[in-house]
Short mmCIF file of C-alpha atoms in Angstrom, two decimals:
data_model
loop_
_atom_site.label_atom_id
_atom_site.label_comp_id
_atom_site.label_asym_id
_atom_site.label_seq_id
_atom_site.Cartn_x
_atom_site.Cartn_y
_atom_site.Cartn_z
CA UNK A 34 100.70 -30.55 98.38
CA UNK A 35 102.89 -33.53 99.28
CA UNK A 36 106.57 -34.20 98.76
CA UNK A 37 108.77 -32.20 96.37
CA UNK A 38 109.85 -33.60 93.04
CA UNK A 39 113.05 -35.30 94.20
CA UNK A 40 111.24 -37.17 96.93
CA UNK A 41 108.53 -38.21 94.49
CA UNK A 42 111.22 -39.68 92.25
CA UNK A 43 112.58 -41.67 95.16
CA UNK A 44 109.11 -42.89 96.09
CA UNK A 45 108.18 -44.00 92.59
CA UNK A 46 111.53 -45.62 91.81
CA UNK A 47 111.97 -47.25 95.24
CA UNK A 48 112.45 -50.98 94.84
CA UNK A 49 111.33 -53.29 97.59
CA UNK A 50 112.67 -56.83 97.87
CA UNK A 51 109.89 -59.39 98.15
CA UNK A 52 110.25 -63.11 98.82
CA UNK A 53 113.37 -64.66 97.37
CA UNK A 54 112.90 -66.94 94.37
CA UNK A 55 115.13 -68.67 91.84
CA UNK A 56 116.97 -66.50 89.36
CA UNK A 57 117.53 -67.47 85.75
CA UNK A 58 120.96 -68.28 84.40
CA UNK A 59 124.05 -69.60 86.14
CA UNK A 60 124.65 -68.14 89.60
CA UNK A 61 127.78 -67.45 91.62
CA UNK A 62 128.08 -68.30 95.30
CA UNK A 63 126.88 -64.79 96.17
CA UNK A 64 123.71 -65.15 94.10
CA UNK A 65 124.76 -62.77 91.30
CA UNK A 66 124.32 -64.04 87.74
CA UNK A 67 127.53 -64.59 85.81
CA UNK A 68 128.34 -61.93 83.24
CA UNK A 69 127.73 -63.08 79.67
CA UNK A 70 129.90 -60.39 78.12
CA UNK A 71 127.03 -59.40 75.84
CA UNK A 72 125.60 -55.89 75.64
CA UNK A 73 122.38 -56.51 73.76
CA UNK A 74 118.82 -57.07 74.96
CA UNK A 75 115.51 -57.95 73.36
CA UNK A 76 112.40 -56.46 74.92
CA UNK A 77 109.03 -57.85 73.83
CA UNK A 78 106.19 -55.44 74.56
CA UNK A 79 102.65 -56.78 74.89
CA UNK A 80 101.47 -53.79 72.84
CA UNK A 81 102.58 -50.43 71.51
CA UNK A 82 98.99 -49.36 70.89
CA UNK A 83 98.68 -48.07 74.46
CA UNK A 84 100.33 -44.78 75.54
CA UNK A 85 101.54 -46.44 78.76
CA UNK A 86 103.67 -48.95 76.88
CA UNK A 87 104.90 -46.38 74.38
CA UNK A 88 106.26 -44.43 77.33
CA UNK A 89 107.82 -47.61 78.78
CA UNK A 90 109.62 -48.04 75.47
CA UNK A 91 110.81 -44.43 75.51
CA UNK A 92 112.21 -44.82 79.02
CA UNK A 93 113.86 -48.13 78.14
CA UNK A 94 115.50 -46.68 75.03
CA UNK A 95 116.73 -43.63 76.94
CA UNK A 96 118.31 -45.84 79.60
CA UNK A 97 119.77 -48.22 77.01
CA UNK A 98 121.61 -45.32 75.40
CA UNK A 99 123.07 -44.36 78.79
CA UNK A 100 124.02 -47.95 79.62
CA UNK A 101 125.59 -48.76 76.25
CA UNK A 102 123.08 -51.53 75.53
CA UNK A 103 121.76 -52.33 72.07
CA UNK A 104 118.02 -52.67 72.61
CA UNK A 105 115.84 -54.60 70.16
CA UNK A 106 112.18 -53.62 70.75
CA UNK A 107 109.45 -56.00 69.58
CA UNK A 108 105.68 -55.36 69.59
CA UNK A 109 103.47 -58.42 70.17
CA UNK A 110 100.36 -56.37 69.39
CA UNK A 111 98.39 -58.17 72.14
CA UNK A 112 98.78 -61.50 70.34
CA UNK A 113 100.01 -64.55 72.27
CA UNK A 114 101.09 -66.22 69.03
CA UNK A 115 103.12 -63.18 67.95
CA UNK A 116 104.65 -62.90 71.41
CA UNK A 117 105.75 -66.55 71.40
CA UNK A 118 107.20 -66.29 67.87
CA UNK A 119 109.16 -63.16 68.76
CA UNK A 120 110.55 -64.76 71.91
CA UNK A 121 111.57 -67.91 70.00
CA UNK A 122 113.36 -65.80 67.38
CA UNK A 123 115.22 -63.81 70.04
CA UNK A 124 116.31 -67.00 71.78
CA UNK A 125 117.49 -68.57 68.51
CA UNK A 126 119.61 -65.47 67.89
CA UNK A 127 121.12 -65.80 71.38
CA UNK A 128 120.10 -62.37 72.64
CA UNK A 129 122.10 -61.29 75.69
CA UNK A 130 118.98 -61.00 77.84
CA UNK A 131 115.28 -61.46 77.11
CA UNK A 132 112.94 -58.90 78.66
CA UNK A 133 109.26 -59.83 78.62
CA UNK A 134 105.99 -57.98 79.09
CA UNK A 135 103.63 -60.93 78.63
CA UNK A 136 100.35 -60.73 76.74
CA UNK A 137 99.15 -63.50 79.08
CA UNK A 138 100.87 -64.66 82.25
CA UNK A 139 100.28 -68.37 81.56
CA UNK A 140 101.25 -68.41 77.88
CA UNK A 141 104.53 -66.57 78.51
CA UNK A 142 105.79 -69.40 80.73
CA UNK A 143 106.87 -71.50 77.74
CA UNK A 144 109.08 -68.66 76.47
CA UNK A 145 110.72 -68.33 79.87
CA UNK A 146 111.47 -72.05 80.14
CA UNK A 147 112.75 -72.08 76.55
CA UNK A 148 115.18 -69.27 77.38
CA UNK A 149 116.16 -71.04 80.60
CA UNK A 150 117.11 -74.12 78.58
CA UNK A 151 119.22 -71.94 76.28
CA UNK A 152 120.99 -70.36 79.30
CA UNK A 153 119.67 -66.92 78.34
CA UNK A 154 118.72 -64.76 81.34
CA UNK A 155 115.11 -63.63 81.39
CA UNK A 156 113.46 -60.78 83.19
CA UNK A 157 109.86 -59.60 83.08
CA UNK A 158 108.03 -56.41 83.91
CA UNK A 159 104.49 -55.22 84.60
CA UNK A 160 102.98 -58.66 83.96
CA UNK A 161 104.53 -61.75 85.51
CA UNK A 162 104.85 -65.10 83.71
CA UNK A 163 103.35 -67.88 85.81
CA UNK A 164 106.26 -70.29 85.28
CA UNK A 165 109.97 -70.52 84.54
CA UNK A 166 112.95 -68.88 86.25
CA UNK A 167 113.41 -65.10 86.07
CA UNK A 168 116.52 -63.10 86.85
CA UNK A 169 114.14 -60.46 88.21
CA UNK A 170 110.61 -59.13 87.90
CA UNK A 171 109.92 -55.39 87.91
CA UNK A 172 106.48 -53.95 88.46
CA UNK A 173 104.38 -51.49 90.36
CA UNK A 174 102.51 -52.66 93.44
CA UNK A 175 99.23 -53.58 91.74
CA UNK A 176 97.36 -54.54 94.91
CA UNK A 177 98.25 -51.23 96.52
CA UNK A 178 97.24 -49.42 93.34
CA UNK A 179 93.76 -50.91 93.63
CA UNK A 180 93.57 -49.95 97.29
CA UNK A 181 94.68 -46.38 96.55
CA UNK A 182 92.00 -46.11 93.87
CA UNK A 183 89.30 -47.44 96.22
CA UNK A 184 90.10 -44.85 98.87
CA UNK A 185 90.25 -42.07 96.28
CA UNK A 186 86.90 -43.09 94.81
CA UNK A 187 85.34 -43.27 98.28
CA UNK A 188 86.62 -39.77 98.96
CA UNK A 189 85.30 -38.55 95.60
CA UNK A 190 81.75 -39.78 96.23
CA UNK A 191 81.64 -38.55 99.81
CA UNK A 192 81.86 -41.98 101.40
CA UNK A 193 78.56 -43.31 100.10
CA UNK A 194 76.85 -44.28 96.86
CA UNK A 195 76.91 -46.70 93.95
CA UNK A 196 80.14 -47.39 92.06
CA UNK A 197 81.34 -49.50 89.15
CA UNK A 198 84.61 -51.40 88.62
CA UNK A 199 86.03 -51.73 85.09
CA UNK A 200 88.68 -54.47 85.06
CA UNK A 201 91.64 -55.15 82.77
CA UNK A 202 92.80 -58.35 81.06
CA UNK A 203 91.95 -60.95 83.67
CA UNK A 204 94.55 -63.39 82.32
CA UNK A 205 97.28 -61.11 83.67
CA UNK A 206 98.47 -60.86 87.26
CA UNK A 207 98.40 -57.06 87.17
CA UNK A 208 94.68 -56.96 86.35
CA UNK A 209 93.92 -59.58 88.96
CA UNK A 210 95.92 -57.76 91.64
CA UNK A 211 94.49 -54.32 90.90
CA UNK A 212 91.01 -55.80 91.14
CA UNK A 213 91.90 -57.64 94.34
CA UNK A 214 93.22 -54.47 95.98
CA UNK A 215 90.24 -52.39 94.89
CA UNK A 216 87.66 -54.92 96.03
CA UNK A 217 89.35 -55.48 99.38
CA UNK A 218 89.58 -51.79 100.14
CA UNK A 219 86.22 -50.64 98.79
CA UNK A 220 84.60 -53.24 101.07
CA UNK A 221 85.90 -51.25 104.06
CA UNK A 222 83.70 -48.33 102.99
CA UNK A 223 80.41 -49.73 104.27
CA UNK A 224 78.14 -47.15 102.63
CA UNK A 225 79.48 -47.76 99.14
CA UNK A 226 77.99 -50.48 96.95
CA UNK A 227 79.67 -51.90 93.85
CA UNK A 228 76.73 -52.35 91.47
CA UNK A 229 78.64 -53.64 88.44
CA UNK A 230 82.00 -55.24 87.69
CA UNK A 231 82.95 -55.69 84.04
CA UNK A 232 86.19 -56.38 82.17
CA UNK A 233 87.24 -54.16 79.25
CA UNK A 234 90.72 -55.64 78.69
CA UNK A 235 92.67 -52.41 79.32
CA UNK A 236 91.22 -51.09 76.05
CA UNK A 237 89.69 -47.63 75.51
CA UNK A 238 87.14 -48.62 72.87
CA UNK A 239 86.01 -51.69 74.81
CA UNK A 240 85.62 -49.57 77.95
CA UNK A 241 83.41 -47.13 76.06
CA UNK A 242 81.10 -49.98 75.03
CA UNK A 243 81.13 -51.61 78.45
CA UNK A 244 80.40 -48.34 80.23
CA UNK A 245 77.61 -47.47 77.82
CA UNK A 246 75.92 -50.76 78.66
CA UNK A 247 76.53 -50.35 82.39
CA UNK A 248 74.92 -46.92 82.34
CA UNK A 249 71.82 -48.30 80.66
CA UNK A 250 71.35 -50.74 83.53
CA UNK A 251 72.61 -48.37 86.27
CA UNK A 252 71.83 -44.76 85.30
CA UNK A 253 72.22 -43.45 88.86
CA UNK A 254 75.82 -44.44 89.67
CA UNK A 255 78.11 -42.09 91.58
CA UNK A 256 81.57 -43.27 90.63
CA UNK A 257 83.74 -45.54 88.46
CA UNK A 258 87.10 -47.19 89.00
CA UNK A 259 88.90 -48.09 85.77
CA UNK A 260 91.93 -50.34 86.26
CA UNK A 261 93.95 -48.33 83.73
CA UNK A 262 93.71 -44.86 82.25
CA UNK A 263 93.01 -46.07 78.72
CA UNK A 264 89.80 -47.59 80.04
CA UNK A 265 89.16 -44.44 82.09
CA UNK A 266 89.25 -42.47 78.84
CA UNK A 267 86.64 -44.82 77.38
CA UNK A 268 84.53 -44.38 80.50
CA UNK A 269 84.75 -40.59 80.13
CA UNK A 270 83.54 -40.84 76.53
CA UNK A 271 80.49 -42.80 77.69
CA UNK A 272 79.83 -40.27 80.44
CA UNK A 273 80.13 -37.36 78.01
CA UNK A 274 77.44 -38.89 75.83
CA UNK A 275 75.07 -38.64 78.81
CA UNK A 276 76.33 -35.30 80.12
CA UNK A 277 77.63 -36.98 83.28
CA UNK A 278 81.26 -35.86 83.25
CA UNK A 279 82.11 -34.41 86.65
CA UNK A 280 78.87 -35.71 88.11
CA UNK A 281 80.06 -39.31 88.06
CA UNK A 282 83.51 -39.44 89.65
CA UNK A 283 86.20 -41.39 87.80
CA UNK A 284 89.45 -42.79 89.18
CA UNK A 285 91.99 -44.46 86.91
CA UNK A 286 95.46 -45.96 87.07
CA UNK A 287 98.77 -45.30 85.23
CA UNK A 288 99.04 -41.52 84.92
CA UNK A 289 99.18 -41.31 81.10
CA UNK A 290 99.10 -37.87 79.48
CA UNK A 291 95.38 -37.99 78.62
CA UNK A 292 94.50 -38.86 82.20
CA UNK A 293 96.69 -36.12 83.63
CA UNK A 294 94.96 -33.62 81.35
CA UNK A 295 91.54 -34.96 82.44
CA UNK A 296 92.49 -34.69 86.12
CA UNK A 297 93.74 -31.15 85.58
CA UNK A 298 90.48 -30.24 83.82
CA UNK A 299 88.34 -31.76 86.58
CA UNK A 300 86.95 -34.49 84.32
CA UNK A 301 88.65 -37.26 86.31
CA UNK A 302 88.95 -37.17 90.08
CA UNK A 303 92.29 -38.99 90.28
CA UNK A 304 94.71 -41.46 88.76
CA UNK A 305 97.12 -43.71 90.61
CA UNK A 306 100.13 -42.59 88.59
CA UNK A 307 102.75 -45.22 87.82
CA UNK A 308 105.30 -43.59 85.55
CA UNK A 309 105.83 -45.92 82.59
CA UNK A 310 108.92 -43.94 81.57
CA UNK A 311 110.47 -44.58 85.00
CA UNK A 312 109.49 -48.25 84.69
CA UNK A 313 111.29 -48.52 81.34
CA UNK A 314 114.37 -46.88 82.83
CA UNK A 315 114.39 -49.28 85.78
CA UNK A 316 113.91 -52.33 83.57
CA UNK A 317 116.93 -51.57 81.38
CA UNK A 318 119.04 -50.48 84.34
CA UNK A 319 118.46 -53.89 85.91
CA UNK A 320 119.06 -55.63 82.57
CA UNK A 321 122.46 -53.92 82.45
CA UNK A 322 123.17 -55.23 85.96
CA UNK A 323 122.26 -58.78 84.95
CA UNK A 324 124.41 -58.60 81.82
CA UNK A 325 127.26 -57.31 83.99
CA UNK A 326 126.94 -60.17 86.45
CA UNK A 327 125.73 -57.99 89.32
CA UNK A 328 123.38 -59.26 92.00
CA UNK A 329 119.75 -58.21 91.56
CA UNK A 330 116.63 -58.71 93.65
CA UNK A 331 114.21 -61.44 92.64
CA UNK A 332 111.42 -58.86 92.68
CA UNK A 333 111.63 -55.09 92.30
CA UNK A 334 108.39 -53.49 93.42
CA UNK A 335 107.82 -49.85 92.53
CA UNK A 336 105.27 -47.61 94.20
CA UNK A 337 102.91 -45.28 92.38
CA UNK A 338 101.51 -41.95 93.51
CA UNK A 339 97.90 -40.83 93.74
CA UNK A 340 97.54 -37.74 91.55
CA UNK A 341 94.61 -35.37 91.95
CA UNK A 342 93.97 -31.85 90.75
CA UNK A 343 95.95 -30.28 93.59
CA UNK A 344 99.21 -32.08 92.75
CA UNK A 345 98.91 -32.90 89.04
CA UNK A 346 101.25 -30.06 87.98
CA UNK A 347 103.85 -31.19 90.49
CA UNK A 348 103.72 -34.71 89.09
CA UNK A 349 103.94 -33.41 85.51
CA UNK A 350 107.05 -31.45 86.46
CA UNK A 351 108.55 -34.64 87.88
CA UNK A 352 107.97 -36.43 84.56
CA UNK A 353 109.60 -33.59 82.63
CA UNK A 354 112.57 -33.91 84.98
CA UNK A 355 112.88 -37.57 84.05
CA UNK A 356 112.96 -36.61 80.38
CA UNK A 357 109.47 -37.97 79.71
CA UNK A 358 108.13 -35.18 77.53
CA UNK A 359 105.61 -37.37 75.67
CA UNK A 360 104.01 -38.43 78.95
CA UNK A 361 102.99 -34.88 79.84
CA UNK A 362 100.03 -33.11 78.19
CA UNK A 363 100.77 -29.75 76.58
CA UNK A 364 98.50 -28.06 79.10
CA UNK A 365 100.85 -29.05 81.93
CA UNK A 366 104.23 -28.45 80.30
#
């Protein structure tokens, strides 16, 4: 057992300043953005069809209520066109601050530059736009997440064997970085061979199909890394169809309720838990700072926590303490 709940909260919510970059909006001599006097924010979610992002929304709404911010939540439903239309509408209505979770890192750049031109501060989370000026970016350390998963998978398979990597949406920085971290770290385990690498776009159903096909070509694999827990759930479904659950070790990322239940039941070996509820809280807390003219870091990097069977209840208790009841499976409440 590792740190107690309070220390876990500190670890997961710890923000690390990375390299300084330009901030959106007008700046004072101290680097803090000037207060706009507005108390409203528009947050555009890439999707609300994924439990991770539903929990982000819940955390954001809880923090908005505490901060006195009127929060307008939009769902892009994984559509670049919808995302761009929603951002344009928010800008035309002069929202106090625009908070973006891009569908694609490249496509979101036009929305950022459009908001920059309208002198509306912009911040992003989880997925980073590739252009434009942000007041701040908030996200978990995706490279470290991939490294954590690689070490956990190596441990699960006893340091040797054949493993598979299931990647996310490769047009996003978070998918690229999780893959980068995993591939760098798994290469340090010389007796482990990655026999297949396939993208399933962070989607459960796609992961089921991808894993089914992978198993046909590689029936003797020992482990799987899925870059998010939704895909890990699809992987588990494919393994169940072949009676391989528990025999093939699975490591995921995010720490959604389904994954925590699977870890507790011994179906998954581990998940690199990155509380989406805590992420939503942090995002809106920083948005309130920007609206109030306070200085914020250019990048706020949060750290996740590797959750296995021996500490899954402790992590679930931490989530309950945050107020994230929907992120905890009934079996762990």
